[in-house]
Amino acid sequence: MKPLLINNAWVTTSHGLDNINPSDTSDIENEYAQAGRSETEAAIEAATNAAPEWGLSSPQQRHDLLHKVGVEILARKEELGTLLAREEGKVLPEAIGEVNRAGQIFLFFAGEALRQQGDRLDSVRPGVGVEVTREPVGVIGVIAPWNFPIAIPAWKIAPALCYGNTVVFKPAELVPGCAWALADILHRAGVPAGVFNLVMGPGAVVGQTILDDPRVDAISFTGSVATGKRVAEASLPHLRKIQLEMGGKNPLIVLDDADLDLAVNIAADGAFFSTGQRCTASSRLIVCEGIHDRFVSALAERVSALKVGHALEETTQIGPVVDATQFAQDLDYIEGARAQGGVLRAGGEAVERQTKGYFLQPALITETQPDMTINCDEVFGPVASVIRVGGYDQALALANDTPFGLSAGICTTSLKFASDFKRKAQAGMVMVNLPTAGVDYHVPFGGRKASSYGSREQGRYAVDFFTTVKTAYTLP
């Protein structure tokens, strides 16, 4: 059984949970210890006790730690990518790509530890000096999802440590393997006792304990809107900082002047790769009348040809859905769309392979209306719906007609429409002739409305969440 990491000690508990491969449910990657309330409280206490000294640590110490972690992640990207593919179901090239991104994130924040920001100003009062500096927030609770089991923890943990905070990390129950591997790398890299703690276990116990504890100064969360609201409600009495990344119902507009082949490739990538299990996935394809039929025919042909199978098989393009619950939910949404009048143009059926897994042929649903459930709810699977529109103005209005606002895309050869869309799309990230899914590690990530709350993640903008500003006046 793989243990928890609390105060630099590996802690085994009486209860473990199997890490099941969604490509082959008979394959148990390992068993992982499950924390209870007492272990979680011990981790919070360790982080609390370590916070003052780590908050005063030198930039060089923080740089060296993060750099060492990043270098090892990159050196082991094939090994860690295989682990990721086994536990989450991403095909191996995508899994290795995610691990590579995690390593680059740690290296980026290793550099940020040395690029300190601050201001030295003159006061309006003669002879008085003013210094504006940033200090760590304190203890950060990191609650991560299952769909990016190493990249999302990396882009939360790396900046937290970079700016002098301590961490209590709760990974999703479905993906303990990558979390444990990251904890092991940090441990061997020399993270001081209590600065980083790993507590695996159910959200109702581990997550709730983190939410209830007033010693947790801030929480960075990625997950569902419903859970994000619970994080916010629980944090209000403690007046703690919160950073919430939640859902998306991302539109991809295809205008009549779009390059057809490019638009089909963009839609297929954004909607179906990573099994559609990305909060930035293109789940609503808003297609203008003039190109609609050609686009749908070409995309349906492409979708039908996608090879679904075991994530570690070289010929596989689309891996399994993550577990039985998500698999059943995807099928329910597909059937619900058909019941409401949608046409299942391609895919949408369970497929059998040599191993028992959660294999679903990506689904393309056409002739849908904007108010249908399939166009309102985040499915979080390899399912995309098509809405036919008359032109750009209608497409833009529909793209913005959603409670979410994470990512939005447009396929067009018109500079006029591209520029107008970048300005008017109500989303935190806008893509022109690119998939809505897929972002760089050195720039801010986040959305609007129900998609995000709080400061942006990633890049230099991460400093806003993981530090607090201090203004100091001095009269010599």
mmCIF file with all atom_site columns, C-alpha atoms in Angstrom, residues 5-197:
data_model
loop_
_atom_site.group_PDB
_atom_site.id
_atom_site.type_symbol
_atom_site.label_atom_id
_atom_site.label_alt_id
_atom_site.label_comp_id
_atom_site.label_asym_id
_atom_site.label_entity_id
_atom_site.label_seq_id
_atom_site.pdbx_PDB_ins_code
_atom_site.Cartn_x
_atom_site.Cartn_y
_atom_site.Cartn_z
_atom_site.occupancy
_atom_site.B_iso_or_equiv
_atom_site.pdbx_formal_charge
_atom_site.auth_seq_id
_atom_site.auth_comp_id
_atom_site.auth_asym_id
_atom_site.auth_atom_id
_atom_site.pdbx_PDB_model_num
ATOM 1   C CA . LEU A 1 5   ? 3.072   11.987 3.217   1.00 0.00 ? 5   LEU A CA 1
ATOM 2   C CA . ILE A 1 6   ? 2.648   14.017 6.397   1.00 0.00 ? 6   ILE A CA 1
ATOM 3   C CA . ASN A 1 7   ? 5.399   16.175 7.894   1.00 0.00 ? 7   ASN A CA 1
ATOM 4   C CA . ASN A 1 8   ? 7.986   14.365 5.729   1.00 0.00 ? 8   ASN A CA 1
ATOM 5   C CA . ALA A 1 9   ? 6.952   10.961 7.120   1.00 0.00 ? 9   ALA A CA 1
ATOM 6   C CA . TRP A 1 10  ? 5.276   8.239  5.068   1.00 0.00 ? 10  TRP A CA 1
ATOM 7   C CA . VAL A 1 11  ? 2.078   7.285  6.885   1.00 0.00 ? 11  VAL A CA 1
ATOM 8   C CA . THR A 1 12  ? 0.132   4.075  6.269   1.00 0.00 ? 12  THR A CA 1
ATOM 9   C CA . THR A 1 13  ? -3.497  3.776  7.325   1.00 0.00 ? 13  THR A CA 1
ATOM 10  C CA . SER A 1 14  ? -5.818  0.840  7.954   1.00 0.00 ? 14  SER A CA 1
ATOM 11  C CA . HIS A 1 15  ? -7.827  1.458  4.796   1.00 0.00 ? 15  HIS A CA 1
ATOM 12  C CA . GLY A 1 16  ? -6.628  1.484  1.199   1.00 0.00 ? 16  GLY A CA 1
ATOM 13  C CA . LEU A 1 17  ? -8.178  2.059  -2.214  1.00 0.00 ? 17  LEU A CA 1
ATOM 14  C CA . ASP A 1 18  ? -7.287  0.273  -5.441  1.00 0.00 ? 18  ASP A CA 1
ATOM 15  C CA . ASN A 1 19  ? -6.186  2.365  -8.413  1.00 0.00 ? 19  ASN A CA 1
ATOM 16  C CA . ILE A 1 20  ? -8.084  0.757  -11.318 1.00 0.00 ? 20  ILE A CA 1
ATOM 17  C CA . ASN A 1 21  ? -7.063  1.056  -14.967 1.00 0.00 ? 21  ASN A CA 1
ATOM 18  C CA . PRO A 1 22  ? -10.101 2.250  -17.008 1.00 0.00 ? 22  PRO A CA 1
ATOM 19  C CA . SER A 1 23  ? -8.622  0.558  -20.092 1.00 0.00 ? 23  SER A CA 1
ATOM 20  C CA . ASP A 1 24  ? -8.536  -2.790 -18.282 1.00 0.00 ? 24  ASP A CA 1
ATOM 21  C CA . THR A 1 25  ? -10.517 -3.024 -15.072 1.00 0.00 ? 25  THR A CA 1
ATOM 22  C CA . SER A 1 26  ? -8.656  -6.192 -14.086 1.00 0.00 ? 26  SER A CA 1
ATOM 23  C CA . ASP A 1 27  ? -5.424  -4.166 -13.922 1.00 0.00 ? 27  ASP A CA 1
ATOM 24  C CA . ILE A 1 28  ? -4.873  -2.697 -10.442 1.00 0.00 ? 28  ILE A CA 1
ATOM 25  C CA . GLU A 1 29  ? -2.012  -0.194 -10.650 1.00 0.00 ? 29  GLU A CA 1
ATOM 26  C CA . ASN A 1 30  ? -1.540  -0.158 -6.842  1.00 0.00 ? 30  ASN A CA 1
ATOM 27  C CA . GLU A 1 31  ? -3.342  0.331  -3.550  1.00 0.00 ? 31  GLU A CA 1
ATOM 28  C CA . TYR A 1 32  ? -3.203  3.735  -1.849  1.00 0.00 ? 32  TYR A CA 1
ATOM 29  C CA . ALA A 1 33  ? -3.688  4.604  1.803   1.00 0.00 ? 33  ALA A CA 1
ATOM 30  C CA . GLN A 1 34  ? -6.805  6.607  2.607   1.00 0.00 ? 34  GLN A CA 1
ATOM 31  C CA . ALA A 1 35  ? -6.612  9.454  5.073   1.00 0.00 ? 35  ALA A CA 1
ATOM 32  C CA . GLY A 1 36  ? -9.244  10.131 7.687   1.00 0.00 ? 36  GLY A CA 1
ATOM 33  C CA . ARG A 1 37  ? -9.970  13.260 9.645   1.00 0.00 ? 37  ARG A CA 1
ATOM 34  C CA . SER A 1 38  ? -7.075  12.739 12.069  1.00 0.00 ? 38  SER A CA 1
ATOM 35  C CA . GLU A 1 39  ? -4.463  12.312 9.321   1.00 0.00 ? 39  GLU A CA 1
ATOM 36  C CA . THR A 1 40  ? -5.774  15.372 7.502   1.00 0.00 ? 40  THR A CA 1
ATOM 37  C CA . GLU A 1 41  ? -5.655  17.452 10.664  1.00 0.00 ? 41  GLU A CA 1
ATOM 38  C CA . ALA A 1 42  ? -2.084  16.247 11.263  1.00 0.00 ? 42  ALA A CA 1
ATOM 39  C CA . ALA A 1 43  ? -1.140  17.380 7.764   1.00 0.00 ? 43  ALA A CA 1
ATOM 40  C CA . ILE A 1 44  ? -2.703  20.805 8.359   1.00 0.00 ? 44  ILE A CA 1
ATOM 41  C CA . GLU A 1 45  ? -0.858  21.110 11.674  1.00 0.00 ? 45  GLU A CA 1
ATOM 42  C CA . ALA A 1 46  ? 2.435   20.202 9.987   1.00 0.00 ? 46  ALA A CA 1
ATOM 43  C CA . ALA A 1 47  ? 1.846   22.787 7.264   1.00 0.00 ? 47  ALA A CA 1
ATOM 44  C CA . THR A 1 48  ? 0.900   25.396 9.862   1.00 0.00 ? 48  THR A CA 1
ATOM 45  C CA . ASN A 1 49  ? 4.041   24.776 11.900  1.00 0.00 ? 49  ASN A CA 1
ATOM 46  C CA . ALA A 1 50  ? 6.269   24.875 8.819   1.00 0.00 ? 50  ALA A CA 1
ATOM 47  C CA . ALA A 1 51  ? 4.734   28.028 7.330   1.00 0.00 ? 51  ALA A CA 1
ATOM 48  C CA . PRO A 1 52  ? 6.706   30.719 9.234   1.00 0.00 ? 52  PRO A CA 1
ATOM 49  C CA . GLU A 1 53  ? 10.165  29.344 8.413   1.00 0.00 ? 53  GLU A CA 1
ATOM 50  C CA . TRP A 1 54  ? 9.342   28.415 4.806   1.00 0.00 ? 54  TRP A CA 1
ATOM 51  C CA . GLY A 1 55  ? 7.759   31.829 4.303   1.00 0.00 ? 55  GLY A CA 1
ATOM 52  C CA . LEU A 1 56  ? 11.151  33.377 5.170   1.00 0.00 ? 56  LEU A CA 1
ATOM 53  C CA . SER A 1 57  ? 13.169  30.909 3.095   1.00 0.00 ? 57  SER A CA 1
ATOM 54  C CA . SER A 1 58  ? 15.548  32.277 0.497   1.00 0.00 ? 58  SER A CA 1
ATOM 55  C CA . PRO A 1 59  ? 14.535  32.556 -3.159  1.00 0.00 ? 59  PRO A CA 1
ATOM 56  C CA . GLN A 1 60  ? 17.510  30.374 -4.007  1.00 0.00 ? 60  GLN A CA 1
ATOM 57  C CA . GLN A 1 61  ? 16.282  27.567 -1.733  1.00 0.00 ? 61  GLN A CA 1
ATOM 58  C CA . ARG A 1 62  ? 12.860  27.630 -3.347  1.00 0.00 ? 62  ARG A CA 1
ATOM 59  C CA . HIS A 1 63  ? 14.346  27.820 -6.838  1.00 0.00 ? 63  HIS A CA 1
ATOM 60  C CA . ASP A 1 64  ? 16.634  24.853 -6.225  1.00 0.00 ? 64  ASP A CA 1
ATOM 61  C CA . LEU A 1 65  ? 13.797  22.686 -4.896  1.00 0.00 ? 65  LEU A CA 1
ATOM 62  C CA . LEU A 1 66  ? 11.411  23.429 -7.747  1.00 0.00 ? 66  LEU A CA 1
ATOM 63  C CA . HIS A 1 67  ? 14.141  23.099 -10.367 1.00 0.00 ? 67  HIS A CA 1
ATOM 64  C CA . LYS A 1 68  ? 15.146  19.691 -9.033  1.00 0.00 ? 68  LYS A CA 1
ATOM 65  C CA . VAL A 1 69  ? 11.517  18.524 -9.135  1.00 0.00 ? 69  VAL A CA 1
ATOM 66  C CA . GLY A 1 70  ? 10.995  19.796 -12.677 1.00 0.00 ? 70  GLY A CA 1
ATOM 67  C CA . VAL A 1 71  ? 14.165  18.150 -13.969 1.00 0.00 ? 71  VAL A CA 1
ATOM 68  C CA . GLU A 1 72  ? 13.214  14.768 -12.514 1.00 0.00 ? 72  GLU A CA 1
ATOM 69  C CA . ILE A 1 73  ? 9.665   14.925 -13.889 1.00 0.00 ? 73  ILE A CA 1
ATOM 70  C CA . LEU A 1 74  ? 11.010  15.609 -17.388 1.00 0.00 ? 74  LEU A CA 1
ATOM 71  C CA . ALA A 1 75  ? 13.621  12.876 -17.093 1.00 0.00 ? 75  ALA A CA 1
ATOM 72  C CA . ARG A 1 76  ? 10.894  10.368 -16.190 1.00 0.00 ? 76  ARG A CA 1
ATOM 73  C CA . LYS A 1 77  ? 8.156   11.580 -18.544 1.00 0.00 ? 77  LYS A CA 1
ATOM 74  C CA . GLU A 1 78  ? 7.741   8.247  -20.370 1.00 0.00 ? 78  GLU A CA 1
ATOM 75  C CA . GLU A 1 79  ? 7.487   6.330  -17.088 1.00 0.00 ? 79  GLU A CA 1
ATOM 76  C CA . LEU A 1 80  ? 5.158   8.827  -15.464 1.00 0.00 ? 80  LEU A CA 1
ATOM 77  C CA . GLY A 1 81  ? 3.163   9.133  -18.685 1.00 0.00 ? 81  GLY A CA 1
ATOM 78  C CA . THR A 1 82  ? 2.576   5.389  -18.655 1.00 0.00 ? 82  THR A CA 1
ATOM 79  C CA . LEU A 1 83  ? 1.370   5.621  -15.056 1.00 0.00 ? 83  LEU A CA 1
ATOM 80  C CA . LEU A 1 84  ? -0.964  8.467  -16.001 1.00 0.00 ? 84  LEU A CA 1
ATOM 81  C CA . ALA A 1 85  ? -2.370  6.538  -18.970 1.00 0.00 ? 85  ALA A CA 1
ATOM 82  C CA . ARG A 1 86  ? -2.995  3.508  -16.759 1.00 0.00 ? 86  ARG A CA 1
ATOM 83  C CA . GLU A 1 87  ? -4.892  5.370  -14.060 1.00 0.00 ? 87  GLU A CA 1
ATOM 84  C CA . GLU A 1 88  ? -6.746  8.093  -16.006 1.00 0.00 ? 88  GLU A CA 1
ATOM 85  C CA . GLY A 1 89  ? -7.091  6.684  -19.519 1.00 0.00 ? 89  GLY A CA 1
ATOM 86  C CA . LYS A 1 90  ? -5.360  9.316  -21.649 1.00 0.00 ? 90  LYS A CA 1
ATOM 87  C CA . VAL A 1 91  ? -3.628  7.793  -24.641 1.00 0.00 ? 91  VAL A CA 1
ATOM 88  C CA . LEU A 1 92  ? 0.101   7.510  -24.060 1.00 0.00 ? 92  LEU A CA 1
ATOM 89  C CA . PRO A 1 93  ? 1.254   10.446 -26.248 1.00 0.00 ? 93  PRO A CA 1
ATOM 90  C CA . GLU A 1 94  ? -1.220  12.760 -24.501 1.00 0.00 ? 94  GLU A CA 1
ATOM 91  C CA . ALA A 1 95  ? -0.202  11.398 -21.098 1.00 0.00 ? 95  ALA A CA 1
ATOM 92  C CA . ILE A 1 96  ? 3.486   11.977 -21.792 1.00 0.00 ? 96  ILE A CA 1
ATOM 93  C CA . GLY A 1 97  ? 2.612   15.460 -23.036 1.00 0.00 ? 97  GLY A CA 1
ATOM 94  C CA . GLU A 1 98  ? 0.826   16.205 -19.766 1.00 0.00 ? 98  GLU A CA 1
ATOM 95  C CA . VAL A 1 99  ? 3.807   15.033 -17.724 1.00 0.00 ? 99  VAL A CA 1
ATOM 96  C CA . ASN A 1 100 ? 6.088   17.198 -19.847 1.00 0.00 ? 100 ASN A CA 1
ATOM 97  C CA . ARG A 1 101 ? 3.840   20.167 -19.125 1.00 0.00 ? 101 ARG A CA 1
ATOM 98  C CA . ALA A 1 102 ? 4.024   19.475 -15.390 1.00 0.00 ? 102 ALA A CA 1
ATOM 99  C CA . GLY A 1 103 ? 7.813   19.440 -15.519 1.00 0.00 ? 103 GLY A CA 1
ATOM 100 C CA . GLN A 1 104 ? 7.892   22.705 -17.445 1.00 0.00 ? 104 GLN A CA 1
ATOM 101 C CA . ILE A 1 105 ? 5.559   24.301 -14.896 1.00 0.00 ? 105 ILE A CA 1
ATOM 102 C CA . PHE A 1 106 ? 7.943   23.465 -12.053 1.00 0.00 ? 106 PHE A CA 1
ATOM 103 C CA . LEU A 1 107 ? 10.877  24.859 -14.028 1.00 0.00 ? 107 LEU A CA 1
ATOM 104 C CA . PHE A 1 108 ? 8.932   28.030 -14.818 1.00 0.00 ? 108 PHE A CA 1
ATOM 105 C CA . PHE A 1 109 ? 8.163   28.663 -11.154 1.00 0.00 ? 109 PHE A CA 1
ATOM 106 C CA . ALA A 1 110 ? 11.711  27.805 -10.181 1.00 0.00 ? 110 ALA A CA 1
ATOM 107 C CA . GLY A 1 111 ? 12.644  30.852 -12.250 1.00 0.00 ? 111 GLY A CA 1
ATOM 108 C CA . GLU A 1 112 ? 9.827   32.923 -10.766 1.00 0.00 ? 112 GLU A CA 1
ATOM 109 C CA . ALA A 1 113 ? 11.224  32.311 -7.291  1.00 0.00 ? 113 ALA A CA 1
ATOM 110 C CA . LEU A 1 114 ? 14.220  34.425 -8.325  1.00 0.00 ? 114 LEU A CA 1
ATOM 111 C CA . ARG A 1 115 ? 12.225  37.040 -10.238 1.00 0.00 ? 115 ARG A CA 1
ATOM 112 C CA . GLN A 1 116 ? 10.920  38.881 -7.210  1.00 0.00 ? 116 GLN A CA 1
ATOM 113 C CA . GLN A 1 117 ? 8.482   41.738 -7.645  1.00 0.00 ? 117 GLN A CA 1
ATOM 114 C CA . GLY A 1 118 ? 8.135   44.875 -5.563  1.00 0.00 ? 118 GLY A CA 1
ATOM 115 C CA . ASP A 1 119 ? 8.258   48.667 -5.623  1.00 0.00 ? 119 ASP A CA 1
ATOM 116 C CA . ARG A 1 120 ? 10.285  51.357 -3.873  1.00 0.00 ? 120 ARG A CA 1
ATOM 117 C CA . LEU A 1 121 ? 8.374   54.639 -3.912  1.00 0.00 ? 121 LEU A CA 1
ATOM 118 C CA . ASP A 1 122 ? 8.587   58.101 -2.424  1.00 0.00 ? 122 ASP A CA 1
ATOM 119 C CA . SER A 1 123 ? 5.711   59.042 -0.146  1.00 0.00 ? 123 SER A CA 1
ATOM 120 C CA . VAL A 1 124 ? 3.717   62.216 -0.710  1.00 0.00 ? 124 VAL A CA 1
ATOM 121 C CA . ARG A 1 125 ? 5.095   63.162 2.683   1.00 0.00 ? 125 ARG A CA 1
ATOM 122 C CA . PRO A 1 126 ? 8.660   64.504 2.461   1.00 0.00 ? 126 PRO A CA 1
ATOM 123 C CA . GLY A 1 127 ? 11.354  62.206 3.777   1.00 0.00 ? 127 GLY A CA 1
ATOM 124 C CA . VAL A 1 128 ? 9.110   59.131 4.026   1.00 0.00 ? 128 VAL A CA 1
ATOM 125 C CA . GLY A 1 129 ? 9.937   56.023 1.988   1.00 0.00 ? 129 GLY A CA 1
ATOM 126 C CA . VAL A 1 130 ? 7.419   53.432 0.810   1.00 0.00 ? 130 VAL A CA 1
ATOM 127 C CA . GLU A 1 131 ? 8.086   49.771 -0.009  1.00 0.00 ? 131 GLU A CA 1
ATOM 128 C CA . VAL A 1 132 ? 5.459   47.529 -1.608  1.00 0.00 ? 132 VAL A CA 1
ATOM 129 C CA . THR A 1 133 ? 6.303   43.838 -1.277  1.00 0.00 ? 133 THR A CA 1
ATOM 130 C CA . ARG A 1 134 ? 4.606   40.473 -1.553  1.00 0.00 ? 134 ARG A CA 1
ATOM 131 C CA . GLU A 1 135 ? 4.479   37.856 1.193   1.00 0.00 ? 135 GLU A CA 1
ATOM 132 C CA . PRO A 1 136 ? 3.134   34.285 1.259   1.00 0.00 ? 136 PRO A CA 1
ATOM 133 C CA . VAL A 1 137 ? -0.484  33.701 2.210   1.00 0.00 ? 137 VAL A CA 1
ATOM 134 C CA . GLY A 1 138 ? 0.339   30.762 4.514   1.00 0.00 ? 138 GLY A CA 1
ATOM 135 C CA . VAL A 1 139 ? -1.206  27.288 4.373   1.00 0.00 ? 139 VAL A CA 1
ATOM 136 C CA . ILE A 1 140 ? -2.723  26.410 0.995   1.00 0.00 ? 140 ILE A CA 1
ATOM 137 C CA . GLY A 1 141 ? -5.249  23.613 0.584   1.00 0.00 ? 141 GLY A CA 1
ATOM 138 C CA . VAL A 1 142 ? -4.961  22.163 -2.924  1.00 0.00 ? 142 VAL A CA 1
ATOM 139 C CA . ILE A 1 143 ? -7.957  20.127 -4.121  1.00 0.00 ? 143 ILE A CA 1
ATOM 140 C CA . ALA A 1 144 ? -7.376  18.732 -7.598  1.00 0.00 ? 144 ALA A CA 1
ATOM 141 C CA . PRO A 1 145 ? -9.553  16.844 -10.135 1.00 0.00 ? 145 PRO A CA 1
ATOM 142 C CA . TRP A 1 146 ? -8.970  13.558 -11.918 1.00 0.00 ? 146 TRP A CA 1
ATOM 143 C CA . ASN A 1 147 ? -8.810  14.664 -15.560 1.00 0.00 ? 147 ASN A CA 1
ATOM 144 C CA . PHE A 1 148 ? -5.286  16.155 -15.444 1.00 0.00 ? 148 PHE A CA 1
ATOM 145 C CA . PRO A 1 149 ? -3.756  14.198 -12.561 1.00 0.00 ? 149 PRO A CA 1
ATOM 146 C CA . ILE A 1 150 ? -0.268  15.709 -12.702 1.00 0.00 ? 150 ILE A CA 1
ATOM 147 C CA . ALA A 1 151 ? -0.541  18.980 -14.673 1.00 0.00 ? 151 ALA A CA 1
ATOM 148 C CA . ILE A 1 152 ? -3.246  20.604 -12.539 1.00 0.00 ? 152 ILE A CA 1
ATOM 149 C CA . PRO A 1 153 ? -1.558  19.685 -9.230  1.00 0.00 ? 153 PRO A CA 1
ATOM 150 C CA . ALA A 1 154 ? 1.683   21.052 -10.699 1.00 0.00 ? 154 ALA A CA 1
ATOM 151 C CA . TRP A 1 155 ? 0.204   24.414 -11.620 1.00 0.00 ? 155 TRP A CA 1
ATOM 152 C CA . LYS A 1 156 ? -1.196  24.777 -8.098  1.00 0.00 ? 156 LYS A CA 1
ATOM 153 C CA . ILE A 1 157 ? 1.626   23.297 -5.998  1.00 0.00 ? 157 ILE A CA 1
ATOM 154 C CA . ALA A 1 158 ? 4.583   24.833 -7.858  1.00 0.00 ? 158 ALA A CA 1
ATOM 155 C CA . PRO A 1 159 ? 3.480   28.479 -7.432  1.00 0.00 ? 159 PRO A CA 1
ATOM 156 C CA . ALA A 1 160 ? 2.340   27.829 -3.867  1.00 0.00 ? 160 ALA A CA 1
ATOM 157 C CA . LEU A 1 161 ? 5.840   26.660 -2.928  1.00 0.00 ? 161 LEU A CA 1
ATOM 158 C CA . CYS A 1 162 ? 7.522   29.239 -5.172  1.00 0.00 ? 162 CYS A CA 1
ATOM 159 C CA . TYR A 1 163 ? 6.002   32.118 -3.234  1.00 0.00 ? 163 TYR A CA 1
ATOM 160 C CA . GLY A 1 164 ? 6.731   30.627 0.201   1.00 0.00 ? 164 GLY A CA 1
ATOM 161 C CA . ASN A 1 165 ? 3.469   28.888 1.113   1.00 0.00 ? 165 ASN A CA 1
ATOM 162 C CA . THR A 1 166 ? 3.025   25.429 2.592   1.00 0.00 ? 166 THR A CA 1
ATOM 163 C CA . VAL A 1 167 ? 0.676   22.889 1.018   1.00 0.00 ? 167 VAL A CA 1
ATOM 164 C CA . VAL A 1 168 ? -1.881  20.265 1.999   1.00 0.00 ? 168 VAL A CA 1
ATOM 165 C CA . PHE A 1 169 ? -2.691  18.388 -1.194  1.00 0.00 ? 169 PHE A CA 1
ATOM 166 C CA . LYS A 1 170 ? -5.817  16.295 -1.711  1.00 0.00 ? 170 LYS A CA 1
ATOM 167 C CA . PRO A 1 171 ? -5.893  14.594 -5.130  1.00 0.00 ? 171 PRO A CA 1
ATOM 168 C CA . ALA A 1 172 ? -9.003  13.103 -6.708  1.00 0.00 ? 172 ALA A CA 1
ATOM 169 C CA . GLU A 1 173 ? -9.769  9.577  -5.527  1.00 0.00 ? 173 GLU A CA 1
ATOM 170 C CA . LEU A 1 174 ? -9.626  8.171  -9.069  1.00 0.00 ? 174 LEU A CA 1
ATOM 171 C CA . VAL A 1 175 ? -6.006  9.220  -9.680  1.00 0.00 ? 175 VAL A CA 1
ATOM 172 C CA . PRO A 1 176 ? -3.799  8.705  -6.624  1.00 0.00 ? 176 PRO A CA 1
ATOM 173 C CA . GLY A 1 177 ? -0.851  7.335  -8.614  1.00 0.00 ? 177 GLY A CA 1
ATOM 174 C CA . CYS A 1 178 ? 0.406   10.562 -10.181 1.00 0.00 ? 178 CYS A CA 1
ATOM 175 C CA . ALA A 1 179 ? -0.204  12.428 -6.924  1.00 0.00 ? 179 ALA A CA 1
ATOM 176 C CA . TRP A 1 180 ? 1.885   9.930  -4.990  1.00 0.00 ? 180 TRP A CA 1
ATOM 177 C CA . ALA A 1 181 ? 4.658   10.014 -7.602  1.00 0.00 ? 181 ALA A CA 1
ATOM 178 C CA . LEU A 1 182 ? 4.764   13.813 -7.379  1.00 0.00 ? 182 LEU A CA 1
ATOM 179 C CA . ALA A 1 183 ? 4.871   13.661 -3.575  1.00 0.00 ? 183 ALA A CA 1
ATOM 180 C CA . ASP A 1 184 ? 7.726   11.157 -3.746  1.00 0.00 ? 184 ASP A CA 1
ATOM 181 C CA . ILE A 1 185 ? 9.684   13.409 -6.101  1.00 0.00 ? 185 ILE A CA 1
ATOM 182 C CA . LEU A 1 186 ? 9.181   16.426 -3.829  1.00 0.00 ? 186 LEU A CA 1
ATOM 183 C CA . HIS A 1 187 ? 10.154  14.371 -0.785  1.00 0.00 ? 187 HIS A CA 1
ATOM 184 C CA . ARG A 1 188 ? 13.386  13.132 -2.341  1.00 0.00 ? 188 ARG A CA 1
ATOM 185 C CA . ALA A 1 189 ? 14.130  16.599 -3.719  1.00 0.00 ? 189 ALA A CA 1
ATOM 186 C CA . GLY A 1 190 ? 14.430  17.779 -0.122  1.00 0.00 ? 190 GLY A CA 1
ATOM 187 C CA . VAL A 1 191 ? 11.209  19.624 0.624   1.00 0.00 ? 191 VAL A CA 1
ATOM 188 C CA . PRO A 1 192 ? 11.397  20.597 4.324   1.00 0.00 ? 192 PRO A CA 1
ATOM 189 C CA . ALA A 1 193 ? 9.176   18.846 6.847   1.00 0.00 ? 193 ALA A CA 1
ATOM 190 C CA . GLY A 1 194 ? 5.583   20.054 6.751   1.00 0.00 ? 194 GLY A CA 1
ATOM 191 C CA . VAL A 1 195 ? 6.031   22.252 3.690   1.00 0.00 ? 195 VAL A CA 1
ATOM 192 C CA . PHE A 1 196 ? 4.274   19.741 1.418   1.00 0.00 ? 196 PHE A CA 1
ATOM 193 C CA . ASN A 1 197 ? 1.789   17.122 2.622   1.00 0.00 ? 197 ASN A CA 1
#
